[in-house]
mmCIF file of C-alpha atoms in Angstrom:
data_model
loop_
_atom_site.group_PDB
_atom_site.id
_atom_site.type_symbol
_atom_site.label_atom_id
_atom_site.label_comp_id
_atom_site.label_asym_id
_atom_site.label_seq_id
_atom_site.Cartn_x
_atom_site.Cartn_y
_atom_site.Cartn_z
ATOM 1 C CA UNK A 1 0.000 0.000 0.000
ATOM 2 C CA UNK A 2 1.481 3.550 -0.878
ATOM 3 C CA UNK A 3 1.762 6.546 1.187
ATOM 4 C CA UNK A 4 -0.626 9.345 0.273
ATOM 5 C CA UNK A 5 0.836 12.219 -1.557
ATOM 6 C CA UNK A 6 0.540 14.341 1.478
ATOM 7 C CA UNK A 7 3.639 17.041 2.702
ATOM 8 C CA UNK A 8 6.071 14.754 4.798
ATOM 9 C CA UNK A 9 5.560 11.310 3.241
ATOM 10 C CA UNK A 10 7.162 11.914 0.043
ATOM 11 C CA UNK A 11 9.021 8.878 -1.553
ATOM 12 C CA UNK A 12 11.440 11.360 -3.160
ATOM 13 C CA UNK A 13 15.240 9.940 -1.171
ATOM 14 C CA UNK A 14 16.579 12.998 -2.734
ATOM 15 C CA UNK A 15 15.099 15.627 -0.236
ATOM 16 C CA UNK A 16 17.296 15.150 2.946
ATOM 17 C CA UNK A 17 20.475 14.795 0.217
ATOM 18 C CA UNK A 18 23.416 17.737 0.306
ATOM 19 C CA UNK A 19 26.437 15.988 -1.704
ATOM 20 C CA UNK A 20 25.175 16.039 -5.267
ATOM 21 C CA UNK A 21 28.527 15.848 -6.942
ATOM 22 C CA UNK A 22 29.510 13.313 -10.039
ATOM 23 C CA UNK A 23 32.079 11.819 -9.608
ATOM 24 C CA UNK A 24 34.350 11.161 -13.084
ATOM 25 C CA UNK A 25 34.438 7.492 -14.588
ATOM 26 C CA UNK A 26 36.688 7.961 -17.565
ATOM 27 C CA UNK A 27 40.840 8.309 -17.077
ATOM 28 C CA UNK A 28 42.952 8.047 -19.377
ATOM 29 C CA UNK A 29 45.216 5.456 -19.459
ATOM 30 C CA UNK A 30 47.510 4.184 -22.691
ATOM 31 C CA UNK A 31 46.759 6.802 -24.640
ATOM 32 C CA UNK A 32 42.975 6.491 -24.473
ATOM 33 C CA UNK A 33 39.562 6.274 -22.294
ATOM 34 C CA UNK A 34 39.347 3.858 -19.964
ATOM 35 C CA UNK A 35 35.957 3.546 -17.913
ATOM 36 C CA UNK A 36 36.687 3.409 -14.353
ATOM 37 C CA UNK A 37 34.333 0.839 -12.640
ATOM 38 C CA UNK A 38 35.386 1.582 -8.808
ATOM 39 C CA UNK A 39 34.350 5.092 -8.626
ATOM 40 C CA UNK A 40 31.335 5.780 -6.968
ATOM 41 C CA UNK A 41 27.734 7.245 -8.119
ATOM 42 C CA UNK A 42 26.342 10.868 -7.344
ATOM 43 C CA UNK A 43 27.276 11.986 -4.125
ATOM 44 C CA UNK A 44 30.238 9.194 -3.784
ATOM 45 C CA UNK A 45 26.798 6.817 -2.518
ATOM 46 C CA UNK A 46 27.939 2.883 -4.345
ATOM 47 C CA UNK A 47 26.213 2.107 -7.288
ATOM 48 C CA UNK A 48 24.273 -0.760 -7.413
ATOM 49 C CA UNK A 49 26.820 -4.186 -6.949
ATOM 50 C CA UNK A 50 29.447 -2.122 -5.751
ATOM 51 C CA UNK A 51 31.397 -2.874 -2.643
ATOM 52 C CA UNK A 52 33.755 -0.403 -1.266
ATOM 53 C CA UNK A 53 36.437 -1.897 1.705
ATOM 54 C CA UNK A 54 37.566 0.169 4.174
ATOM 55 C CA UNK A 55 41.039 1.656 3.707
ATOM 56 C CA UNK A 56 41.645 2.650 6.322
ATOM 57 C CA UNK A 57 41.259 1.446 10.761
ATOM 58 C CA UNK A 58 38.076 1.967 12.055
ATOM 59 C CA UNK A 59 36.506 3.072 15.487
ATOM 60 C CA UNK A 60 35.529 0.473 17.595
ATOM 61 C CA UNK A 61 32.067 0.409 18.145
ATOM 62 C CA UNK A 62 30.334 1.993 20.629
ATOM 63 C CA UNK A 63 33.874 4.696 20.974
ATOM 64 C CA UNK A 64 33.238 6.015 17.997
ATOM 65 C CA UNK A 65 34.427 10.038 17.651
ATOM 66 C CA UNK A 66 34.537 12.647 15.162
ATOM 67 C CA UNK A 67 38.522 13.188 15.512
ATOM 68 C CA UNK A 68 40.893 12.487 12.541
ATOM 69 C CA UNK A 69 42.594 8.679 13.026
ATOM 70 C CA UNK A 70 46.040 10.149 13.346
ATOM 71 C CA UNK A 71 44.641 12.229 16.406
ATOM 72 C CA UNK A 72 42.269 9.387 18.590
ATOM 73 C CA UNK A 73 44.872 6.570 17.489
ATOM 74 C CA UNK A 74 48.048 8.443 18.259
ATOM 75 C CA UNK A 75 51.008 6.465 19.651
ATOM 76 C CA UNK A 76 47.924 3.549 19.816
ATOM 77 C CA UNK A 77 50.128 0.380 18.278
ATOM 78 C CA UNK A 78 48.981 -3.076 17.457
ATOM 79 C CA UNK A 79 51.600 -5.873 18.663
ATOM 80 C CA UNK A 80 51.493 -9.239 17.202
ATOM 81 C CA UNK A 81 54.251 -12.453 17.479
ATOM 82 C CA UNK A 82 55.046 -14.110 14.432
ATOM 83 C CA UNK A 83 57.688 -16.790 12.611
ATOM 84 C CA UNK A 84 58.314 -17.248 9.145
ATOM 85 C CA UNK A 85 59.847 -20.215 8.102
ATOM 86 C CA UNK A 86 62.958 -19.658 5.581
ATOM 87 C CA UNK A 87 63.972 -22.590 3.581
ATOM 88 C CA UNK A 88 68.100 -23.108 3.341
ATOM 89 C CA UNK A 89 70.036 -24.244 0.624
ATOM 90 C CA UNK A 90 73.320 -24.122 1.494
ATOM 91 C CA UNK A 91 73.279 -25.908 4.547
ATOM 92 C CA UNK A 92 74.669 -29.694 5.245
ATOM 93 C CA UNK A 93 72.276 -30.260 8.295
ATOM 94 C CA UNK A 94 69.119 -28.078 8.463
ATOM 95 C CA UNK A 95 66.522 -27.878 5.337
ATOM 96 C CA UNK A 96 64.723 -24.477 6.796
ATOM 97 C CA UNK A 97 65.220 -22.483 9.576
ATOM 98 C CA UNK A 98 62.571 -21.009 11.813
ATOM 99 C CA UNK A 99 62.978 -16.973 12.435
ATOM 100 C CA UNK A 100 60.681 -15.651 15.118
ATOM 101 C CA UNK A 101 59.700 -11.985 14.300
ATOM 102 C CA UNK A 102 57.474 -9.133 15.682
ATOM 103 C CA UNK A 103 54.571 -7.529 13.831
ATOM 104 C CA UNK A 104 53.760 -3.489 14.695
ATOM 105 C CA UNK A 105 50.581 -2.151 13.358
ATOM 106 C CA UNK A 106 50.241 1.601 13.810
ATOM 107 C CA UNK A 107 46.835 2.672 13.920
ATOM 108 C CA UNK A 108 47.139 6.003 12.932
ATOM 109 C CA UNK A 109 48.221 5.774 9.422
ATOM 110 C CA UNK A 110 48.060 1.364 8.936
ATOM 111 C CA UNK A 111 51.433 1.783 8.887
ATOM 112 C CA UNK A 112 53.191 -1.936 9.399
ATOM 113 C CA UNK A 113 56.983 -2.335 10.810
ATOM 114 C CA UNK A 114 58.229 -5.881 11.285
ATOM 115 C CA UNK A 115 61.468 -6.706 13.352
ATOM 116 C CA UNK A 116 63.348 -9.785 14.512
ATOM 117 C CA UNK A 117 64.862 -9.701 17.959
ATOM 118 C CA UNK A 118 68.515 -10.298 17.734
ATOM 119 C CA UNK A 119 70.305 -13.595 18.871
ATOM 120 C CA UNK A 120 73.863 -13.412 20.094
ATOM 121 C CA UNK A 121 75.759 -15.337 17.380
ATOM 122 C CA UNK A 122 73.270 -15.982 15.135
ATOM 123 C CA UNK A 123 75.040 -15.183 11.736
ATOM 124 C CA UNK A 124 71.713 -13.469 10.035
ATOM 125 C CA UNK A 125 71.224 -10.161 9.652
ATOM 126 C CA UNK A 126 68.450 -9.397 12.260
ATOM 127 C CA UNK A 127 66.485 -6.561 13.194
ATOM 128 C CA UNK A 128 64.702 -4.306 11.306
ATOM 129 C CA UNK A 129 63.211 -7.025 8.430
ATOM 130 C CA UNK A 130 60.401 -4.303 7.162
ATOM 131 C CA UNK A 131 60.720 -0.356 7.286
ATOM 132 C CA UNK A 132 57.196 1.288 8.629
ATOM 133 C CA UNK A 133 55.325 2.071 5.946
ATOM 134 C CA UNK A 134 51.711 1.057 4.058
ATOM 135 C CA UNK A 135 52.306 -2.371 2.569
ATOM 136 C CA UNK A 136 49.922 -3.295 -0.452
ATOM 137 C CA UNK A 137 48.102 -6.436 -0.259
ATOM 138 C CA UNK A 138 49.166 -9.818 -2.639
ATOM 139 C CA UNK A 139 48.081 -9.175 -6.252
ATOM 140 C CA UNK A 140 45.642 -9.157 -7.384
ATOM 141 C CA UNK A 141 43.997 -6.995 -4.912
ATOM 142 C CA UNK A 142 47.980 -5.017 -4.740
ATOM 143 C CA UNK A 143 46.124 -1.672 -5.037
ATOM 144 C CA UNK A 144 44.752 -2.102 -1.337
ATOM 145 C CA UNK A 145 46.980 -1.726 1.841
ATOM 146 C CA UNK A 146 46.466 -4.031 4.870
ATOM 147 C CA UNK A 147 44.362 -2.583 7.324
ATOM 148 C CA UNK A 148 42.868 -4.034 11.011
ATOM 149 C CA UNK A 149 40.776 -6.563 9.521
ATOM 150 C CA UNK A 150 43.132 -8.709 7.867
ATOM 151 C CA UNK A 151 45.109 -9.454 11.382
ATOM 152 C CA UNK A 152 44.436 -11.982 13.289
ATOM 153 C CA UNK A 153 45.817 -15.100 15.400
ATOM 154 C CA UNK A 154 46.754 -18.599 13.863
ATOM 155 C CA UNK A 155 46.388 -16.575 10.599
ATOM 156 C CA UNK A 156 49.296 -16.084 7.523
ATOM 157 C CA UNK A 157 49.960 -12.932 6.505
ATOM 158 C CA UNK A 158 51.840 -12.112 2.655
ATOM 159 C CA UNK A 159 54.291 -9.717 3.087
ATOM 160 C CA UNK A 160 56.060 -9.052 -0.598
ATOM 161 C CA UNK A 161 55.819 -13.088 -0.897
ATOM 162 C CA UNK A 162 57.280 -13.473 2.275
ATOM 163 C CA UNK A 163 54.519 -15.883 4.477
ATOM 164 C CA UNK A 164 54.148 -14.969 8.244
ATOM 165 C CA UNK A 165 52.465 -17.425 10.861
ATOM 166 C CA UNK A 166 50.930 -14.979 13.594
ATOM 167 C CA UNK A 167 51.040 -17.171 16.733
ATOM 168 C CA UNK A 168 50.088 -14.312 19.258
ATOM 169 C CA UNK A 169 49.312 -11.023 20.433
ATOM 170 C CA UNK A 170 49.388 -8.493 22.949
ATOM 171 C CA UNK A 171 45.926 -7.994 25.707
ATOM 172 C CA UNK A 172 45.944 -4.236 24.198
ATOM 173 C CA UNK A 173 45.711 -6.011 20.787
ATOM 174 C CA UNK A 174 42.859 -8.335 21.636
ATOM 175 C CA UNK A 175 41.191 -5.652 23.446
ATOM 176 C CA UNK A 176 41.178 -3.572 20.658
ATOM 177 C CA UNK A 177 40.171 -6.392 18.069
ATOM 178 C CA UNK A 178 37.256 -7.873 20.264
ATOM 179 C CA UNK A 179 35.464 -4.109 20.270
ATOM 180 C CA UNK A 180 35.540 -4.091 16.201
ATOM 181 C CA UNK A 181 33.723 -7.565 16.880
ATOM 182 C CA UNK A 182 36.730 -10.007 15.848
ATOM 183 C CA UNK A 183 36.805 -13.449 16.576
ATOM 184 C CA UNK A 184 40.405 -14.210 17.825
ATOM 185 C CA UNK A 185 41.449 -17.280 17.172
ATOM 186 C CA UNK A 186 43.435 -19.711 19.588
ATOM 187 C CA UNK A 187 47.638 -18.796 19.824
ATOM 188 C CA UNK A 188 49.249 -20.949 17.773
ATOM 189 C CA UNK A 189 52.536 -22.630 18.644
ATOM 190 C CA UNK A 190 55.567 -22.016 16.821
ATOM 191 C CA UNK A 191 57.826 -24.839 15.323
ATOM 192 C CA UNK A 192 60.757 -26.311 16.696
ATOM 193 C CA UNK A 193 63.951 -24.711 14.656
ATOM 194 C CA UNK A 194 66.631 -27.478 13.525
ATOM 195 C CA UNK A 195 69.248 -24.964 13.759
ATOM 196 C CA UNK A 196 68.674 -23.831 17.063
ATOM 197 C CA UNK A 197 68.428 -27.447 18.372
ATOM 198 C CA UNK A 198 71.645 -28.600 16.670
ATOM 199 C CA UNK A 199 73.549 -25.602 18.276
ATOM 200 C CA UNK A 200 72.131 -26.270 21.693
ATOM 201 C CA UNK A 201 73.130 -30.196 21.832
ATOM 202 C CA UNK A 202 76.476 -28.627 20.380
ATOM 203 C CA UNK A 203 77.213 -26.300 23.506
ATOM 204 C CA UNK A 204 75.708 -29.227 25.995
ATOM 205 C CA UNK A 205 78.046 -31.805 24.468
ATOM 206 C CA UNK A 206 81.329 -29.162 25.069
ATOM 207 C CA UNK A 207 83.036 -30.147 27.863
ATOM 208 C CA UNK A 208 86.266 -28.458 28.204
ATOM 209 C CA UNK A 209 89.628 -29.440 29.394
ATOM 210 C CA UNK A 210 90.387 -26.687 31.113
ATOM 211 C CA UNK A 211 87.259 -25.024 32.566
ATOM 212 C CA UNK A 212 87.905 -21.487 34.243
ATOM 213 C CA UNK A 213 86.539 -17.908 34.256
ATOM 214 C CA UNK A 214 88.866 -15.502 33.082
ATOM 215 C CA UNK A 215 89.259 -12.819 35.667
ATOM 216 C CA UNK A 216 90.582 -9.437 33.482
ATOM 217 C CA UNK A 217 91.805 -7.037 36.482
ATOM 218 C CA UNK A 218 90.101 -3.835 34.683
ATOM 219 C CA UNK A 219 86.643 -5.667 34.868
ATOM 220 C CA UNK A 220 85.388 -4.604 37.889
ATOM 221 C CA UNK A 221 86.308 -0.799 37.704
ATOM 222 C CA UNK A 222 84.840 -1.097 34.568
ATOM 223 C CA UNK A 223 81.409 -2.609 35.645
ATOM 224 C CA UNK A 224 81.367 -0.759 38.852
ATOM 225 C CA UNK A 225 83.238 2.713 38.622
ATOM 226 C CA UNK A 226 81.245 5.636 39.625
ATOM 227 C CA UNK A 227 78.858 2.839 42.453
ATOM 228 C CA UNK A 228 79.007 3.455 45.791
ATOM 229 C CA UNK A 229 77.214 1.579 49.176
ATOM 230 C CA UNK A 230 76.440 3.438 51.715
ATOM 231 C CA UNK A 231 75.949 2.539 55.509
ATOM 232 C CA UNK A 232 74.800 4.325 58.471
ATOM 233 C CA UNK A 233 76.884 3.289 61.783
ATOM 234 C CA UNK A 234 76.419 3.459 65.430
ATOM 235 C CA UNK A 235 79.736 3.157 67.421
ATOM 236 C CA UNK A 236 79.129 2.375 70.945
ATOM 237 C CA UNK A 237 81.651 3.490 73.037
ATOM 238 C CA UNK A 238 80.236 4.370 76.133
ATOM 239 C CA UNK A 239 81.897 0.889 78.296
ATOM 240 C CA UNK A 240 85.022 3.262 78.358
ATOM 241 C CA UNK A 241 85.693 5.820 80.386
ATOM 242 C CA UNK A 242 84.265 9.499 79.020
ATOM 243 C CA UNK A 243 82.948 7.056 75.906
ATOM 244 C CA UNK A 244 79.885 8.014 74.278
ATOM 245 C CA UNK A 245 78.040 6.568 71.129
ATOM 246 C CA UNK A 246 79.298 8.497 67.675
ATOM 247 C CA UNK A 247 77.197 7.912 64.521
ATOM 248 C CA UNK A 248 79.189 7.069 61.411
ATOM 249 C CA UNK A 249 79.159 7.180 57.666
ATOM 250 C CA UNK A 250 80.255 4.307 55.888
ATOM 251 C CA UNK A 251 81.155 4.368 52.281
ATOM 252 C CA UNK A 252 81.917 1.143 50.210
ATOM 253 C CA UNK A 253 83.390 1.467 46.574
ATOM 254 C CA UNK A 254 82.583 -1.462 44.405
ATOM 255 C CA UNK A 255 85.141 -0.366 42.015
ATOM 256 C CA UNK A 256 88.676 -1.161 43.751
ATOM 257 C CA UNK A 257 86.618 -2.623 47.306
ATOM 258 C CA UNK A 258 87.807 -0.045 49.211
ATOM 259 C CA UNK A 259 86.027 1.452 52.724
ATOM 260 C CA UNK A 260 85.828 4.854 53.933
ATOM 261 C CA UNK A 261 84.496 5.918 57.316
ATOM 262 C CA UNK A 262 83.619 9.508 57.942
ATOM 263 C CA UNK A 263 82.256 10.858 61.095
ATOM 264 C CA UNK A 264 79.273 13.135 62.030
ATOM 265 C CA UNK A 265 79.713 15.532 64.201
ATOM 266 C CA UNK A 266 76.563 17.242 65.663
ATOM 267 C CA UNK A 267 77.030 21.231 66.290
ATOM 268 C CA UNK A 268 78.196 22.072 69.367
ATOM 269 C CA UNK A 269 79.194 18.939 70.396
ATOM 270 C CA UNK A 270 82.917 19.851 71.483
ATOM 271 C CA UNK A 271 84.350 17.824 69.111
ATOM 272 C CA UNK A 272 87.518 18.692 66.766
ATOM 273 C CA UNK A 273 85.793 18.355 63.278
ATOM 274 C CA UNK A 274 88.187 15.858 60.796
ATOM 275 C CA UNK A 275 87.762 14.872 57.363
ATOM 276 C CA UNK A 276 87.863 11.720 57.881
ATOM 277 C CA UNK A 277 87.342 8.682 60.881
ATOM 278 C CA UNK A 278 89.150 6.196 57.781
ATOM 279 C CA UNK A 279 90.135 7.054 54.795
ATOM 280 C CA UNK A 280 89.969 5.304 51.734
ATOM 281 C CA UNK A 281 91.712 1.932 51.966
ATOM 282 C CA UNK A 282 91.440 -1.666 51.775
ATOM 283 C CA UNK A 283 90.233 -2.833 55.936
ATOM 284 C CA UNK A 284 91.574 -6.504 56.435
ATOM 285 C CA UNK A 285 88.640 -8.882 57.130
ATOM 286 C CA UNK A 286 90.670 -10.479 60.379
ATOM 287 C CA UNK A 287 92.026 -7.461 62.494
ATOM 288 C CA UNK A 288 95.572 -8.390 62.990
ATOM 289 C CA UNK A 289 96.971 -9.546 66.548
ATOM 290 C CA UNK A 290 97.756 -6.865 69.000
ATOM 291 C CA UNK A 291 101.299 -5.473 68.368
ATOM 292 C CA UNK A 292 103.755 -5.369 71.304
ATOM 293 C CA UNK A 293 105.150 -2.395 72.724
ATOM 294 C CA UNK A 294 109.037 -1.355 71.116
ATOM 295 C CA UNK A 295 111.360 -3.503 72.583
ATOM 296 C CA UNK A 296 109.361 -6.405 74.088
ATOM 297 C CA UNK A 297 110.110 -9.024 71.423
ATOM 298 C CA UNK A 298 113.880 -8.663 70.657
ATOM 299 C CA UNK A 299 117.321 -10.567 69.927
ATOM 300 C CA UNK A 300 118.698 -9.509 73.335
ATOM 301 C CA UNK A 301 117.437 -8.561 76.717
ATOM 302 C CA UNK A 302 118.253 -4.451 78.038
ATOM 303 C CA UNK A 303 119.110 -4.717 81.596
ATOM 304 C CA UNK A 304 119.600 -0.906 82.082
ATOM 305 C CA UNK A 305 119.587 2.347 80.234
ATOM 306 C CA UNK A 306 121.587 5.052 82.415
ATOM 307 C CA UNK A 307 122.937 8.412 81.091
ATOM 308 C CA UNK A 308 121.735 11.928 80.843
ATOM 309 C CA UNK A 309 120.400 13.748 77.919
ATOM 310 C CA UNK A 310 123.025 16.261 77.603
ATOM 311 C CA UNK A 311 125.839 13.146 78.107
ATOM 312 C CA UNK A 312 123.708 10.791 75.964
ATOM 313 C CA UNK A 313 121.768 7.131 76.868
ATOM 314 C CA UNK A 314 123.488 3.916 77.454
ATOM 315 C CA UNK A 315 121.963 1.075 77.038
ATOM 316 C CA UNK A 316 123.258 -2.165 79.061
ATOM 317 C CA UNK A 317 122.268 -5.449 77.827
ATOM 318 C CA UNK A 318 122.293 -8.951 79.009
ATOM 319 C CA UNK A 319 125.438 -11.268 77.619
ATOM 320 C CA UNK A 320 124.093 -13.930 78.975
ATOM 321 C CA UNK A 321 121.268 -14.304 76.855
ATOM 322 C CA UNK A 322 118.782 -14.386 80.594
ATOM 323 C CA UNK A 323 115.424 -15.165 79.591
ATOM 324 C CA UNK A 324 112.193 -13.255 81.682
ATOM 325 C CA UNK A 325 110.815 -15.592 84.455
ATOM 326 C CA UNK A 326 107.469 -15.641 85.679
ATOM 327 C CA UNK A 327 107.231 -16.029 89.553
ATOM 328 C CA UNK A 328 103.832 -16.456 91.212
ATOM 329 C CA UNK A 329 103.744 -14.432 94.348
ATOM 330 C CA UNK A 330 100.358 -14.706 96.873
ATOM 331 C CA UNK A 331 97.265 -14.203 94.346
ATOM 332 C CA UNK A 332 99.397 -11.934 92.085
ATOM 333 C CA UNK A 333 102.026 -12.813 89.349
ATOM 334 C CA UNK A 334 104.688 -10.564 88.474
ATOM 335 C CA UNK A 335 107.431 -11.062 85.829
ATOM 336 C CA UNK A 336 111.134 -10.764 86.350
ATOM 337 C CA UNK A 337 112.471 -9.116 83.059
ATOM 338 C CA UNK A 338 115.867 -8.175 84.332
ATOM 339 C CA UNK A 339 118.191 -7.471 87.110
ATOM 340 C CA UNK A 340 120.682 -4.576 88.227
#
């Protein structure tokens, strides 16, 4: 049943229309005019059959916003893990080797940079495998760029005939593709690499003759110049007589090993201020044994020193080579070093 003819049910679609423009379906290509079937009708609507794909990211739904992509997605990246698997042709032992890789998808401009982490000793050229930039899709669709929607997990991706597995991704990536309304798919597991498994059976089988860590003596100022442990102290000293308890600064360079002590003084505290309690030396771990008094461990026993200063000392020693005796007297000892 039709609408009556009546102001405000008219079937005309053009009424609430403001883009009227045409767009222009002949170029020239060759030399001559080529009809163009991928432009779009009056007002860019499609015409009928045609499909247009979006170029580039969208909004996820329901956060949709009226800001240009390179201002709501800004510094907003996509991460994915991948492997490719590269065949070899050279090689005695290994048919292909597996290279793990990582995928970066910048939403701003669909911008795609691929890198490969780099293994010590390797003997590839790692890192950067693909520069950022657009990368057309496989022919025969090469005049489209990847966007969003062709990433996902456990999914290969053609970059310039190069095949990549994606076995994972980032929770800001799934995030992200489960509000556009993608179904992720389960990780996938990547492939054991010949190479890599050869090499590590190599290094287990190694056993050397001579097994030792080389020591270089400019290692550890090197590692540790410039680091510096610090320790607050407490010296207790009040079981003496006018002892009191003196706080401490203790420094410990990792560079040479090396211990300083330094003392803080309070104001007003009487004290003579010095630079230094320690300085900057190497403190034994074992504090040697007490050292005897000048004298008390000698070739020869003194007997006597007479003289006068102006005259000069004389010193009178034993020729008999007469050792000290101990002699217990009462509850004291004493000890007879000498005789007259």
């Amino acid at each position: 049943m039709a609408l009556p003819l009546m102001p405000g049910n008219s079937p005309n679609a053009q009424l609430k229309k403001e883009r009227f423009h045409k767009s222009q379906h002949f170029i020239v290509y060759g030399g001559g005019m080529v009809l163009d079937l991928e432009k779009p009708g009056i007002g860019g609507e499609p015409l009928i059959g045609q499909k247009f794909l979006p170029k580039y990211s969208v909004y996820p739904k329901g956060e949709g916003s009226d800001l240009p992509s390179w201002v709501a997605f800004d510094k907003q990246t996509l991460r994915f893990d991948a492997y490719f698997k590269e065949p070899e042709y050279d090689a005695k032992v290994e048919t292909h080797r597996i290279r793990k890789c990582k995928i970066f998808f910048y939403l701003e401009d669909d911008t795609i940079h691929v890198i490969e982490p780099r293994f010590k000793n390797s003997g590839l050229p790692q890192g950067t495998l693909i520069h950022r930039h657009r990368i057309p899709l496989p022919p025969p669709n090469d005049n489209q760029f990847y966007n969003v929607f062709h990433f996902n997990i456990n999914k290969d991706i053609v970059f310039y005939s190069r095949t990549f597995t994606v076995t994972d991704c980032d929770l800001f990536t799934k995030n992200f593709l489960s509000k556009l309304g993608i179904t992720l798919n389960e990780p996938a597991t990547v492939p054991e690499d010949p190479y890599t498994n050869l090499r590590l059976q190599h290094e287990a089988s190694m056993n050397p003759l001579r097994p030792y860590e080389r020591l270089h003596p400019l290692k550890q100022f090197l590692e540790n110049d410039g680091k510096t442990l610090r320790f607050y102290c407490l010296w207790d000293d009040t079981d003496n007589l006018f002892g009191d308890q003196r706080e401490l600064v203790l420094h410990y360079y990792l560079a040479d090993d090396t211990i300083e002590v330094i003392e803080v003084i309070p104001p007003n505290s009487g004290r003579v201020h010095v630079p230094k309690f320690l300085r900057r030396c190497k403190l034994p771990k074992n504090a040697p044994v007490q050292m005897k008094p000048p004298g008390a461990v000698t070739a020869r026993t003194v007997l006597n020193v007479f003289g006068t200063m102006n005259e000069g000392k004389h010193v009178v020693l034993d020729s008999c080579d007469v050792r000290p005796v101990s002699v217990a007297g009462g509850s004291q000892g004493w000890t007879v070093t000498g005789y007259i």
